[in-house]
Short mmCIF file of N, CA, C and O in Angstrom, two decimals:
data_model
loop_
_atom_site.label_atom_id
_atom_site.label_comp_id
_atom_site.label_asym_id
_atom_site.label_seq_id
_atom_site.Cartn_x
_atom_site.Cartn_y
_atom_site.Cartn_z
N MET A 30 16.42 8.55 1.84
CA MET A 30 15.22 8.96 3.06
C MET A 30 14.98 9.42 3.93
O MET A 30 15.80 9.25 4.70
N PRO A 31 14.76 10.59 3.98
CA PRO A 31 14.66 11.60 5.59
C PRO A 31 14.05 10.44 6.25
O PRO A 31 12.89 9.70 6.22
N ASP A 32 14.28 11.24 7.53
CA ASP A 32 13.40 9.93 9.13
C ASP A 32 11.60 10.50 8.48
O ASP A 32 11.46 11.21 8.26
N ARG A 33 11.20 9.67 9.29
CA ARG A 33 9.45 9.79 9.51
C ARG A 33 8.98 9.05 10.39
O ARG A 33 9.80 8.26 10.97
N GLU A 34 8.22 9.87 11.10
CA GLU A 34 7.81 9.29 11.82
C GLU A 34 6.40 8.64 11.93
O GLU A 34 5.22 8.98 10.48
N LEU A 35 6.48 7.53 12.24
CA LEU A 35 4.94 6.51 11.73
C LEU A 35 4.89 5.61 13.38
O LEU A 35 5.48 5.76 14.54
N HIS A 36 3.56 4.92 12.94
CA HIS A 36 3.45 4.16 14.53
C HIS A 36 4.33 2.63 14.17
O HIS A 36 4.25 2.05 13.44
N CYS A 37 4.69 2.56 15.33
CA CYS A 37 5.35 1.35 15.83
C CYS A 37 4.49 0.72 16.82
O CYS A 37 4.59 0.80 17.77
N ASP A 38 4.45 -0.88 16.27
CA ASP A 38 3.56 -1.49 16.79
C ASP A 38 4.37 -2.15 18.26
O ASP A 38 3.84 -2.38 19.47
N THR A 39 5.67 -2.17 18.30
CA THR A 39 5.88 -2.68 19.07
C THR A 39 6.50 -1.49 20.68
O THR A 39 6.40 -2.13 21.31
N CYS A 40 6.85 -0.33 20.36
CA CYS A 40 6.90 0.68 21.24
C CYS A 40 5.40 1.09 21.39
O CYS A 40 5.19 1.36 22.14
N GLU A 41 4.28 0.79 20.65
CA GLU A 41 2.90 1.27 21.02
C GLU A 41 2.97 2.64 20.90
O GLU A 41 2.51 3.20 21.64
N GLY A 42 3.24 3.36 19.95
CA GLY A 42 3.41 4.91 19.90
C GLY A 42 4.29 4.83 18.33
O GLY A 42 4.43 4.37 18.17
N VAL A 43 3.97 6.99 18.54
CA VAL A 43 4.65 7.00 17.62
C VAL A 43 6.10 7.13 17.52
O VAL A 43 6.70 8.00 18.52
N GLN A 44 6.98 7.10 16.50
CA GLN A 44 7.99 6.81 16.78
C GLN A 44 9.30 7.37 15.21
O GLN A 44 8.47 7.28 14.48
N PRO A 45 10.26 7.96 15.18
CA PRO A 45 11.01 7.90 14.40
C PRO A 45 11.31 6.77 13.67
O PRO A 45 12.33 6.03 14.25
N PHE A 46 12.00 6.79 12.36
CA PHE A 46 12.04 5.65 11.32
C PHE A 46 12.97 6.40 10.52
O PHE A 46 12.40 7.44 9.90
N GLU A 47 13.74 5.32 10.33
CA GLU A 47 14.80 6.02 9.14
C GLU A 47 15.38 4.50 8.46
O GLU A 47 15.04 3.24 8.59
N ALA A 48 15.39 5.03 6.97
CA ALA A 48 16.04 4.11 6.19
C ALA A 48 17.35 2.88 6.55
O ALA A 48 18.10 3.84 6.50
N PRO A 49 17.84 2.18 6.75
CA PRO A 49 19.10 1.18 6.53
C PRO A 49 19.60 1.65 5.18
O PRO A 49 19.27 2.09 4.78
N PRO A 50 20.95 1.42 5.22
CA PRO A 50 21.64 1.11 4.19
C PRO A 50 21.36 -0.02 3.68
O PRO A 50 21.22 -1.11 3.97
N CYS A 51 20.97 0.35 2.38
CA CYS A 51 20.20 -0.76 1.32
C CYS A 51 21.14 -1.50 0.54
O CYS A 51 21.68 -0.60 -0.36
N VAL A 52 21.00 -2.50 0.69
CA VAL A 52 22.06 -3.76 -0.16
C VAL A 52 21.62 -4.32 -1.61
O VAL A 52 22.17 -4.87 -2.22
N ASP A 53 19.81 -3.53 -1.67
CA ASP A 53 19.51 -3.57 -3.21
C ASP A 53 19.56 -2.66 -3.88
O ASP A 53 19.17 -3.06 -5.20
N GLY A 54 20.84 -1.29 -3.56
CA GLY A 54 20.43 -0.37 -4.96
C GLY A 54 19.49 0.44 -4.86
O GLY A 54 19.42 1.19 -5.81
N HIS A 55 18.58 0.56 -3.89
CA HIS A 55 17.22 1.48 -3.91
C HIS A 55 18.06 3.14 -3.18
O HIS A 55 17.24 3.97 -3.58
N ASP A 56 18.85 2.91 -2.52
CA ASP A 56 19.12 4.51 -2.53
C ASP A 56 18.66 4.90 -1.23
O ASP A 56 17.86 4.30 -0.15
N ALA A 57 18.45 6.09 -1.48
CA ALA A 57 17.41 7.04 -0.77
C ALA A 57 15.74 6.46 -0.77
O ALA A 57 14.94 6.64 0.23
N ASP A 58 15.67 6.06 -1.67
CA ASP A 58 13.76 5.39 -2.11
C ASP A 58 14.15 3.82 -1.27
O ASP A 58 12.92 3.00 -1.90
N CYS A 59 15.13 3.64 -0.62
CA CYS A 59 14.48 1.74 0.16
C CYS A 59 12.99 1.83 0.98
O CYS A 59 12.71 2.96 1.75
N PRO A 60 12.33 1.00 0.43
CA PRO A 60 11.13 0.42 0.96
C PRO A 60 11.24 0.08 2.59
O PRO A 60 9.84 -0.01 3.17
N GLU A 61 11.93 -0.15 3.36
CA GLU A 61 12.67 -0.52 4.25
C GLU A 61 12.97 0.38 5.49
O GLU A 61 13.61 1.20 5.10
N LEU A 62 11.94 0.11 6.47
CA LEU A 62 12.47 1.83 7.52
C LEU A 62 12.63 0.79 8.43
O LEU A 62 11.65 -0.54 8.72
N ILE A 63 13.31 1.37 9.84
CA ILE A 63 13.62 0.98 10.91
C ILE A 63 13.49 1.50 12.44
O ILE A 63 14.14 2.93 12.10
N CYS A 64 12.88 1.19 13.10
CA CYS A 64 12.52 1.88 14.25
C CYS A 64 13.41 2.60 15.16
O CYS A 64 14.27 1.51 15.29
N THR A 65 13.98 3.89 14.92
CA THR A 65 15.12 4.23 15.72
C THR A 65 15.27 4.09 17.25
O THR A 65 16.29 3.71 17.87
N ARG A 66 13.82 3.37 17.92
CA ARG A 66 13.97 3.59 19.40
C ARG A 66 14.17 1.90 19.63
O ARG A 66 15.31 1.58 20.18
N CYS A 67 13.33 0.79 18.42
CA CYS A 67 13.83 -0.96 19.15
C CYS A 67 14.54 -1.53 18.02
O CYS A 67 14.50 -2.49 18.35
N GLY A 68 14.01 -0.93 17.06
CA GLY A 68 14.98 -1.50 16.10
C GLY A 68 13.72 -2.39 14.91
O GLY A 68 13.96 -3.46 14.43
N SER A 69 12.85 -2.01 15.33
CA SER A 69 11.58 -3.33 14.47
C SER A 69 11.63 -2.48 12.98
O SER A 69 11.84 -1.45 12.52
N ALA A 70 11.72 -3.56 12.06
CA ALA A 70 11.43 -3.25 10.81
C ALA A 70 9.72 -3.04 9.96
O ALA A 70 9.14 -3.75 10.71
N VAL A 71 9.81 -2.28 9.02
CA VAL A 71 8.51 -2.13 8.46
C VAL A 71 9.37 -1.60 6.74
O VAL A 71 10.25 -1.10 6.57
N LEU A 72 8.02 -2.25 6.29
CA LEU A 72 8.12 -2.49 4.78
C LEU A 72 7.42 -1.94 4.24
O LEU A 72 5.79 -1.99 4.55
N VAL A 73 7.26 -0.65 3.90
CA VAL A 73 6.78 0.20 3.00
C VAL A 73 6.60 0.12 1.41
O VAL A 73 7.36 0.16 0.38
N ALA A 74 5.47 -0.43 1.12
CA ALA A 74 5.21 -0.88 -0.19
C ALA A 74 4.12 -0.03 -1.23
O ALA A 74 3.42 0.03 0.03
N THR A 75 4.31 0.00 -2.13
CA THR A 75 3.00 0.57 -2.99
C THR A 75 2.77 -0.49 -3.94
O THR A 75 3.64 -1.62 -4.65
N PHE A 76 1.48 -0.33 -4.16
CA PHE A 76 0.87 -0.93 -5.24
C PHE A 76 0.03 -0.42 -6.41
O PHE A 76 0.07 0.71 -6.50
N THR A 77 0.30 -0.84 -7.57
CA THR A 77 -0.10 -0.28 -9.17
C THR A 77 -1.40 -1.61 -9.19
O THR A 77 -0.73 -2.56 -9.38
N PHE A 78 -2.65 -0.95 -9.22
CA PHE A 78 -3.50 -1.80 -9.92
C PHE A 78 -4.07 -1.65 -12.12
O PHE A 78 -3.96 -0.16 -11.79
N ARG A 79 -4.01 -2.19 -12.70
CA ARG A 79 -4.60 -1.84 -13.70
C ARG A 79 -6.35 -1.49 -13.32
O ARG A 79 -6.83 -2.16 -12.50
N ALA A 80 -6.80 -0.61 -14.51
CA ALA A 80 -8.04 -0.38 -14.12
C ALA A 80 -8.68 -1.26 -14.52
O ALA A 80 -8.89 -2.34 -15.77
N ALA A 81 -9.85 -1.63 -13.84
CA ALA A 81 -10.68 -2.85 -14.53
C ALA A 81 -11.88 -2.70 -15.59
O ALA A 81 -12.44 -0.98 -15.97
N ARG A 82 -11.97 -3.44 -15.96
CA ARG A 82 -12.79 -3.25 -17.57
C ARG A 82 -13.78 -3.38 -17.24
O ARG A 82 -14.33 -4.33 -16.77
N LEU A 83 -14.60 -2.37 -17.95
CA LEU A 83 -16.02 -3.10 -17.56
C LEU A 83 -16.90 -3.47 -18.74
O LEU A 83 -16.25 -3.61 -19.76
N THR A 84 -17.44 -4.69 -18.40
CA THR A 84 -17.70 -5.50 -19.55
C THR A 84 -19.49 -4.93 -20.30
O THR A 84 -19.81 -3.78 -19.56
N ASP A 85 -19.49 -5.28 -21.49
CA ASP A 85 -20.80 -4.76 -21.61
C ASP A 85 -22.09 -5.44 -20.96
O ASP A 85 -22.13 -6.38 -21.24
N ARG A 86 -22.73 -4.30 -20.63
CA ARG A 86 -23.86 -4.66 -19.76
C ARG A 86 -25.08 -3.87 -20.78
O ARG A 86 -25.27 -2.80 -21.13
N ARG A 87 -26.02 -5.07 -20.95
CA ARG A 87 -27.06 -4.87 -21.46
C ARG A 87 -28.43 -5.00 -20.15
O ARG A 87 -28.16 -5.54 -20.08
N ARG A 88 -29.26 -4.08 -20.86
CA ARG A 88 -30.68 -4.18 -19.86
C ARG A 88 -31.28 -5.35 -19.87
O ARG A 88 -31.28 -5.74 -20.41
N PRO A 89 -31.54 -5.80 -18.39
CA PRO A 89 -32.44 -7.03 -18.68
C PRO A 89 -33.77 -7.22 -19.56
O PRO A 89 -34.24 -5.82 -19.48
N VAL A 90 -34.41 -8.04 -19.95
CA VAL A 90 -35.19 -8.40 -20.80
C VAL A 90 -36.64 -8.38 -19.63
O VAL A 90 -36.47 -9.09 -18.94
N GLN A 91 -37.10 -7.09 -20.16
CA GLN A 91 -38.61 -7.15 -19.01
C GLN A 91 -39.32 -7.80 -19.71
O GLN A 91 -40.07 -7.92 -20.82
N ARG A 92 -40.43 -8.47 -19.16
CA ARG A 92 -41.37 -9.69 -19.78
C ARG A 92 -42.52 -8.84 -19.66
O ARG A 92 -42.83 -8.19 -18.37
N ARG A 93 -43.32 -8.80 -20.32
CA ARG A 93 -45.03 -8.32 -20.22
C ARG A 93 -45.79 -9.40 -20.51
O ARG A 93 -45.53 -10.48 -20.19
N ALA A 94 -46.86 -8.89 -19.18
CA ALA A 94 -47.93 -10.04 -18.86
C ALA A 94 -48.99 -10.40 -20.40
O ALA A 94 -48.93 -9.48 -21.29
N ALA A 95 -49.41 -11.82 -20.46
CA ALA A 95 -49.93 -12.35 -21.74
C ALA A 95 -51.10 -11.26 -21.95
O ALA A 95 -51.65 -11.33 -20.84
#
């Protein structure tokens, strides 16, 4: 993964981040990034969600005056 510029909370500014040597086998796609200035670690995670199922919505029954 090439270097990225992200906001570092410790440095309080935009800094270059790089991926450390990954022991989990992610190689270049490692989700961990380290600030090259202070060494703070950031975990970049992607989430996938299933599409919500729409329930069978029926029109409410309208009442009529007697």
